[in-house]
Amino acid sequence: DFLNALNEVKPAFGADDEELQDAFPYGIIHFSNSIKAILNDGMLAVESVRVQEKIRHTSVLLHGPSASGKTALAAHIAMKSDFPFIKLITPASMVGFRDELAKKDYLHKIFTDAYKSPLSMLIIDNLERMIEWNPVGPRLSNPMIQTLITLLQTPPPKGHRLLILATTSQRSVMEQLDITTAFDRQIPVPAVQDLRELGAILEKTGAFPTPADVNEALNAVRSYSNSDTVGVGIKTILTTAETSKLSAEPSEWFAEQIAQQITRYRS
Amino acid sequence: DFLNALNEVKPAFGADDEELQDAFPYGIIHFSNSIKAILNDGMLAVESVRVQEKIRHTSVLLHGPSASGKTALAAHIAMKSDFPFIKLITPASMVGFRDELAKKDYLHKIFTDAYKSPLSMLIIDNLERMIEWNPVGPRLSNPMIQTLITLLQTPPPKGHRLLILATTSQRSVMEQLDITTAFDRQIPVPAVQDLRELGAILEKTGAFPTPADVNEALNAVRSYSNSDTVGVGIKTILTTAETSKLSAEPSEWFAEQIAQQITRYRS
Amino acid sequence: DFLNALNEVKPAFGADDEELQDAFPYGIIHFSNSIKAILNDGMLAVESVRVQEKIRHTSVLLHGPSASGKTALAAHIAMKSDFPFIKLITPASMVGFRDELAKKDYLHKIFTDAYKSPLSMLIIDNLERMIEWNPVGPRLSNPMIQTLITLLQTPPPKGHRLLILATTSQRSVMEQLDITTAFDRQIPVPAVQDLRELGAILEKTGAFPTPADVNEALNAVRSYSNSDTVGVGIKTILTTAETSKLSAEPSEWFAEQIAQQITRYRS
Amino acid sequence: DFLNALNEVKPAFGADDEELQDAFPYGIIHFSNSIKAILNDGMLAVESVRVQEKIRHTSVLLHGPSASGKTALAAHIAMKSDFPFIKLITPASMVGFRDELAKKDYLHKIFTDAYKSPLSMLIIDNLERMIEWNPVGPRLSNPMIQTLITLLQTPPPKGHRLLILATTSQRSVMEQLDITTAFDRQIPVPAVQDLRELGAILEKTGAFPTPADVNEALNAVRSYSNSDTVGVGIKTILTTAETSKLSAEPSEWFAEQIAQQITRYRS
Amino acid sequence: DFLNALNEVKPAFGADDEELQDAFPYGIIHFSNSIKAILNDGMLAVESVRVQEKIRHTSVLLHGPSASGKTALAAHIAMKSDFPFIKLITPASMVGFRDELAKKDYLHKIFTDAYKSPLSMLIIDNLERMIEWNPVGPRLSNPMIQTLITLLQTPPPKGHRLLILATTSQRSVMEQLDITTAFDRQIPVPAVQDLRELGAILEKTGAFPTPADVNEALNAVRSYSNSDTVGVGIKTILTTAETSKLSAEPSEWFAEQIAQQITRYRS
Amino acid sequence: DFLNALNEVKPAFGADDEELQDAFPYGIIHFSNSIKAILNDGMLAVESVRVQEKIRHTSVLLHGPSASGKTALAAHIAMKSDFPFIKLITPASMVGFRDELAKKDYLHKIFTDAYKSPLSMLIIDNLERMIEWNPVGPRLSNPMIQTLITLLQTPPPKGHRLLILATTSQRSVMEQLDITTAFDRQIPVPAVQDLRELGAILEKTGAFPTPADVNEALNAVRSYSNSDTVGVGIKTILTTAETSKLSAEPSEWFAEQIAQQITRYRS
Ligand SMILES: Nc1ncnc2c1ncn2[C@@H]1O[C@H](COP(=O)(O)OP(=O)(O)OP(=O)(O)O)[C@@H](O)[C@H]1O
Ligand SMILES: Nc1ncnc2c1ncn2[C@@H]1O[C@H](COP(=O)(O)OP(=O)(O)OP(=O)(O)O)[C@@H](O)[C@H]1O
Ligand SMILES: Nc1ncnc2c1ncn2[C@@H]1O[C@H](COP(=O)(O)OP(=O)(O)OP(=O)(O)O)[C@@H](O)[C@H]1O
Ligand SMILES: Nc1ncnc2c1ncn2[C@@H]1O[C@H](COP(=O)(O)OP(=O)(O)OP(=O)(O)O)[C@@H](O)[C@H]1O
Ligand SMILES: Nc1ncnc2c1ncn2[C@@H]1O[C@H](COP(=O)(O)OP(=O)(O)OP(=O)(O)O)[C@@H](O)[C@H]1O
Ligand SMILES: Nc1ncnc2c1ncn2[C@@H]1O[C@H](COP(=O)(O)OP(=O)(O)OP(=O)(O)O)[C@@H](O)[C@H]1O
Ligand SMILES: [Mg+2]
Ligand SMILES: [Mg+2]
Ligand SMILES: [Mg+2]
Ligand SMILES: [Mg+2]
Ligand SMILES: [Mg+2]
Ligand SMILES: [Mg+2]
């Protein structure tokens, strides 16, 4: 059908499926109810851009702590949307530009490209890096901030529709800079909350051979960190579990590393 | 007649009607007496520029909270004025310029163009974005500020007349920067004040099928926000109402969203 | 005679009479004794540059609140001087320059031109705008400050004489920047002081049809502002009076507007 | 075999063995158990990049006081890894670039080169110098910071694997700048702790002719510094020992110099 | 003789006598003993540069309040020195340069020129303007500061001798910037101290027709300013006296103006 | 012999003897034991670079108050070293460069040149001027700081050896900027301490005709400054003594000048 035909030429317009899928190498694990809620919220935005009459564009900010899965979820929503034009804008895709002015022009160019399609989605990954924020100074790129806010608030031309998903792990910075008010909606992406959720992940991924190993790991984490709360992002959990397989005592090593992270983020 | 003839070639000079109308997709709803007063004030400025003897130009600042309808009202006044030259200057129209100096030159060019017509109107939308303001730092474009203040205070050449309408949601910033003193007059554009005004909007737009639905929505807002005051811009009200139609329980969802906004702006 | 002959070619050197006269569209109204004193002080500077032996240049700063008539008075003095070279340097004439360095070069060029005439006058209007001052930061153009101070203090070549009149509504800023010490003399230009002076203006301009209307307006101002002091610039008074003619109730509308201004500047 | 064949052409890709070896002219002395632990941790990172399935890159930060051996250990790990592409990026290799933008491009170029090899290692030596940090101001290169963080977090293309080792003696600066969160793991490299470790070094290097000389030196250090703790980097120890040979009284001179360093770093 | 021959071609090297003399249009009046002392100190510097064996250059800073006669005295010393190369470097001579780098190059060029003569004198007038100092910020040209300090401390090549006289009315700024330590000697140039000195000046210049007029003026000053101290620069005194001749009541007007200055500088 | 042959072509590589000798026009006077110690320390660095096996470069910082003889001592050590490549890098040699980037390139070029000789010495005179430091702001050249630190810490290529002597009178600034940690060793150069040392200098130079004159001068200094401590640099002492010969009362004038300096530096 027509949409499939469009999909075949999609790489010419923007991101192909492979690029999007590379953003969630471990898939999407439903370790808590919040995952479903996030995906629902995302798909509602997708639908509202697709069908609404007078609103030609919507922008949504996914925010949450480091490694909590923001990029993965945005890419997942994009893949499920079947929009004919999808583009993933990452800091890495901009690192080769000379300076903030070149980055600004590139960002503007991508929006102009998106405006050409009847139905487009842009994922702006890692806003704090886009605006070249660093916590000392403060220093940031005002041209990028001005351009982002303006583009977030500008509807595409008549007959065109645009959804913007953005991610950040520095929501309070975005608040201070008044960037959040340029978004229509915000979706929080929480870290893994407690040992129960952690257990669900370890089980679903088969990180450890037996349920007993999983339990051992969970107990070790609890005894190291003296607590049931976790507060560490799922990306950290999954990569640590994978690396632990190389270690002599996987569940022990895993627990030690995760406990360190728990302590670190607690403070 | 002559004015119509002029209107036909208007696109060559500045904004055409379609562009202006796109600035108020939901039309202008008379949900309170203040709307009429604002339009009267605006038309008085239009008339005074048209007929006064010694005053060749006037500048008016429309200020009010986010989404309160500033741009829509300015565009509406412009359409009603029937001036032969009208131009809408938005941050989006400047986002492609390299830097503040290029923006400054463009702004200057537009004024020079306007000076060529016997009767011109310029709408400078979103002053805070024009001057590249961000709340951290503070950082802003001094060349744009100097240029704006100078152009706001300079009369066109003899035999030419100019009306400038500008909008801002950051009036206190404009005060601090002494930009407000460059305006001849200011018109406040308030947010939707209370549930009564909110009800008037919902009724007039037919956002919900029956008066009962409207009442349900209003009651839900009141119970969520524990108050009769609203303080949210009409744009937010209208777009939220439209999106709510996609939801399973429109009036419930609408009330929840608006209550969030009420709480947010109250603080 | 010779001076008239010079006047004929004046436009080639600097400002023509029309340009100067455009700076005081409402003429000069003698609403208080201070006007006469200011004009006397100005003409004394004119004479001293014309005849003194060892002093080849003098610089005078006219300072006062917004709209108090500084530019008008400077232009009036220039017209009365009959100097063969007169140039009015306004921020508007510099708005097209790329940056502070281009402005600096232009300013230098004008002085160099003035040095070629045996007897020259330069009016530097609105010093705060010349130095690109804004109250936040603080931000200003150091190249323009350095250039201005140097040019203000440098005598023209032997056999040439130069008078510089400058205006500012930010005298304390000029004090802080040590720019005032580069002037030989300062002339304060006060706002309209009280209802008596206001009445004199309204009468002399015939802003209202009958003396009764004038009285009604004065009484309305007094009752709105609860005071006899005015403290508003004559430009504001005159333009408000003109606009009020379009209103349904001119004297009422006039009083309301002026009272607002009185309150604003009082704080 | 294949790896050897690759090794033969290695100089064309990156660092040759000689360059790496020049980074530890005094070899690696096992004066405490921490050395072994550091090397193990480093080799674990090497292995995990080589074999892991879903993780295509890992970044490790070696941090410790001045002269503690960070660069030597990183170079040693690189040599032992036998990766086909290894590159040592030092501040000295960047000193010839015009400015931060040229440095940024060079850094980006090196990463792009590394991405071409199936298995690459980059050593980024002396992060504080890379970002042009100085303690007064603060002043640093935001483009370098943004580029470093982005490149540290970006995986190489599919089918390619990358290990990044970086060194710094300013870990708290890196923490403040949020650069540490871009690393997957951190390895501390401590200074020489106490006289026992100092003695082990002096013995193993044969810095002094007889054990009695070593003892004399240790006793002299203790009596100068009034303490058993040392807290001086191994590089300082080794170079001071070498220079002391030129002195008339080697062990005396050595003790004096080391005691000065102990006192300096204690404060 | 040889020196005279040199003098004839002097204009090609640097300042001619006319240019120097233009710096003291009113001559040098000996209104107090300090004038003689200043001239002696200046001539000692002239002599020491001329004859000393191992010292090839000397730099002297004349500092004092505005209008106290610093430039006049420096020019006078230069004229009396009969050095074959004399150059007066003023802010006005640099106002046409594009930016601080162009000024720096020009300054360097002048020193290089001076190095070519066996015996050279440079007058650097108004150091605060040279370094583009303004009191808000603070803002100044670091390239000019670095260049000035370096050039002040660098001896000319062997066989060449150089005297540098500089002036400033901002000595404390020069102290803060460590510029004063680059000078070998400092000479204070005081303002006119009291009515006795003021009287001496008025008598010696014949500013007023009769001694009675002088007395009248002095008495008027005393009664206006309530004091015998003056603290105003001689330049101000002389130009005010000259202008007063145009006034209807010269001594009255003179006294009023001077009293204003006295009050101003007292605060 | 070979070294002499090299010496003959030395000017092509770096400094010739005349240039070095010009740095100590008054020779080196042994007015206290510290002079000998400084020279010994310097020669030890010379020797260690010449003969040590694993250490290919050493850097030494001479620091002390203004005029204490730092540059003279560095140049003297260089002359005694007989290294085939010696270069004196002064602020004066860099004053002609456009900006900090050009200076940085020049510095880098000199190091690259030095790396070509088997045995090189670089004298970097006046570090505070090299980094364009001024005490207000603070302002300094970060590119120069980064380049200096990097070059100070980088060994020359294999088979080449390099000694770096640097001077500064702003050691605490260097400490704050972490520049001192880039040096291997520091040598303090004290001012002339007391009247005894001052007497030794006056005697050894024959500044005054008879021992009685010396005593008279010393007594006068003591009575002016009320103290036996001096704390003034030897350069100041020697040049003041030379200039005093032109004065009518040499010892009196000398004492007065020196006492002023003592007082100044005491505060
Ligand atoms: N429910 C889930 N939500 C998100 N990610 C998941 C989920 N389940 C598994 N994952 C995996 O977790 C990883 C999430 O990493 P991701 O890069 O999206 O985190 P992030 O929040 O964007 O991190 P960062 O703060 O560094 O940008 C992905 O590899 C993804 O496959
Ligand atoms: N009485 C009214 N006044 C203004 N706008 C109205 C009114 N009635 C309906 N509207 C609709 O409300 C919307 C107002 O949006 P508009 O963009 O003008 O707000 P704004 O204050 O400029 O927002 P922002 O602060 O984001 O610039 C328009 O879609 C307009 O059609
Ligand atoms: N006595 C008067 N002095 C000055 N202006 C007068 C006088 N009488 C009438 N006017 C009119 O008042 C107006 C003064 O405006 P003008 O632009 O000179 O004020 P300004 O102080 O320069 O204002 P701004 O602070 O905006 O620069 C002119 O239109 C002039 O014709
Ligand atoms: N166990 C060891 N670990 C590290 N270096 C060692 C060890 N044993 C001997 N060395 C020697 O010590 C020196 C360490 O110097 P290196 O330059 O690595 O220190 P660094 O911490 O990088 O210093 P800097 O803080 O200046 O960058 C090398 O010469 C190395 O050969
Ligand atoms: N004894 C004197 N010393 C200096 N100037 C004198 C003396 N007697 C008369 N004059 C006259 O006084 C004037 C001094 O002005 P000069 O420009 O030198 O002052 P200045 O201190 O350089 O002023 P500024 O602070 O503006 O640079 C000259 O016109 C000079 O002829
Ligand atoms: N023992 C000595 N040490 C150093 N200089 C001496 C000594 N005896 C005599 N001198 C002379 O003293 C002068 C020292 O001046 P030098 O320029 O080296 O001082 P400096 O400390 O570098 O000054 P600055 O702080 O201005 O750079 C030289 O002329 C030198 O010949
Ligand atoms: Mg992410
Ligand atoms: Mg708007
Ligand atoms: Mg004006
Ligand atoms: Mg290192
Ligand atoms: Mg002067
Ligand atoms: Mg020196």
mmCIF file of N, CA and C in Angstrom, chain E residues 17 24 33 68 74 88 100 124 132 140 217 219 224 238 241 265-266:
data_model
loop_
_atom_site.group_PDB
_atom_site.id
_atom_site.type_symbol
_atom_site.label_atom_id
_atom_site.label_comp_id
_atom_site.label_asym_id
_atom_site.label_seq_id
_atom_site.Cartn_x
_atom_site.Cartn_y
_atom_site.Cartn_z
ATOM 1 N N ASP E 17 58.162 72.258 15.906
ATOM 2 C CA ASP E 17 57.967 73.171 17.024
ATOM 3 C C ASP E 17 56.536 73.694 17.106
ATOM 4 N N PHE E 24 50.586 74.466 24.248
ATOM 5 C CA PHE E 24 50.459 75.438 25.353
ATOM 6 C C PHE E 24 50.144 76.835 24.800
ATOM 7 N N ASN E 33 55.883 77.956 42.909
ATOM 8 C CA ASN E 33 57.228 77.384 42.827
ATOM 9 C C ASN E 33 57.238 75.992 42.218
ATOM 10 N N SER E 68 45.351 70.412 34.688
ATOM 11 C CA SER E 68 46.379 71.015 35.534
ATOM 12 C C SER E 68 47.622 71.444 34.753
ATOM 13 N N ALA E 74 54.810 68.898 29.474
ATOM 14 C CA ALA E 74 55.575 67.888 28.728
ATOM 15 C C ALA E 74 56.048 68.465 27.397
ATOM 16 N N LEU E 88 54.932 63.556 19.559
ATOM 17 C CA LEU E 88 53.826 63.705 20.498
ATOM 18 C C LEU E 88 52.729 62.725 20.090
ATOM 19 N N GLU E 100 41.937 48.264 18.719
ATOM 20 C CA GLU E 100 43.080 48.273 19.621
ATOM 21 C C GLU E 100 44.318 47.640 18.994
ATOM 22 N N ILE E 124 53.793 60.452 25.444
ATOM 23 C CA ILE E 124 52.558 59.665 25.321
ATOM 24 C C ILE E 124 51.513 60.384 26.156
ATOM 25 N N GLU E 132 42.234 52.847 26.559
ATOM 26 C CA GLU E 132 40.780 52.791 26.337
ATOM 27 C C GLU E 132 40.015 52.507 27.620
ATOM 28 N N LEU E 140 38.928 47.880 29.448
ATOM 29 C CA LEU E 140 40.125 48.534 28.943
ATOM 30 C C LEU E 140 40.761 47.601 27.939
ATOM 31 N N ALA E 217 37.168 89.853 41.233
ATOM 32 C CA ALA E 217 36.967 88.457 40.838
ATOM 33 C C ALA E 217 37.340 87.513 41.971
ATOM 34 N N ASN E 219 37.528 88.083 45.175
ATOM 35 C CA ASN E 219 36.570 88.184 46.282
ATOM 36 C C ASN E 219 35.268 87.467 45.957
ATOM 37 N N TYR E 224 31.543 83.052 46.797
ATOM 38 C CA TYR E 224 30.755 81.951 46.216
ATOM 39 C C TYR E 224 31.128 80.612 46.838
ATOM 40 N N LEU E 238 42.218 79.602 32.724
ATOM 41 C CA LEU E 238 42.565 80.481 31.603
ATOM 42 C C LEU E 238 41.450 80.556 30.568
ATOM 43 N N ALA E 241 38.529 82.555 31.968
ATOM 44 C CA ALA E 241 38.843 83.985 31.950
ATOM 45 C C ALA E 241 38.651 84.557 30.550
ATOM 46 N N TYR E 265 34.844 69.768 42.202
ATOM 47 C CA TYR E 265 36.014 68.940 42.467
ATOM 48 C C TYR E 265 36.223 68.668 43.946
ATOM 49 N N ARG E 266 35.663 69.583 44.783
ATOM 50 C CA ARG E 266 35.780 69.349 46.218
ATOM 51 C C ARG E 266 35.070 68.053 46.606
#
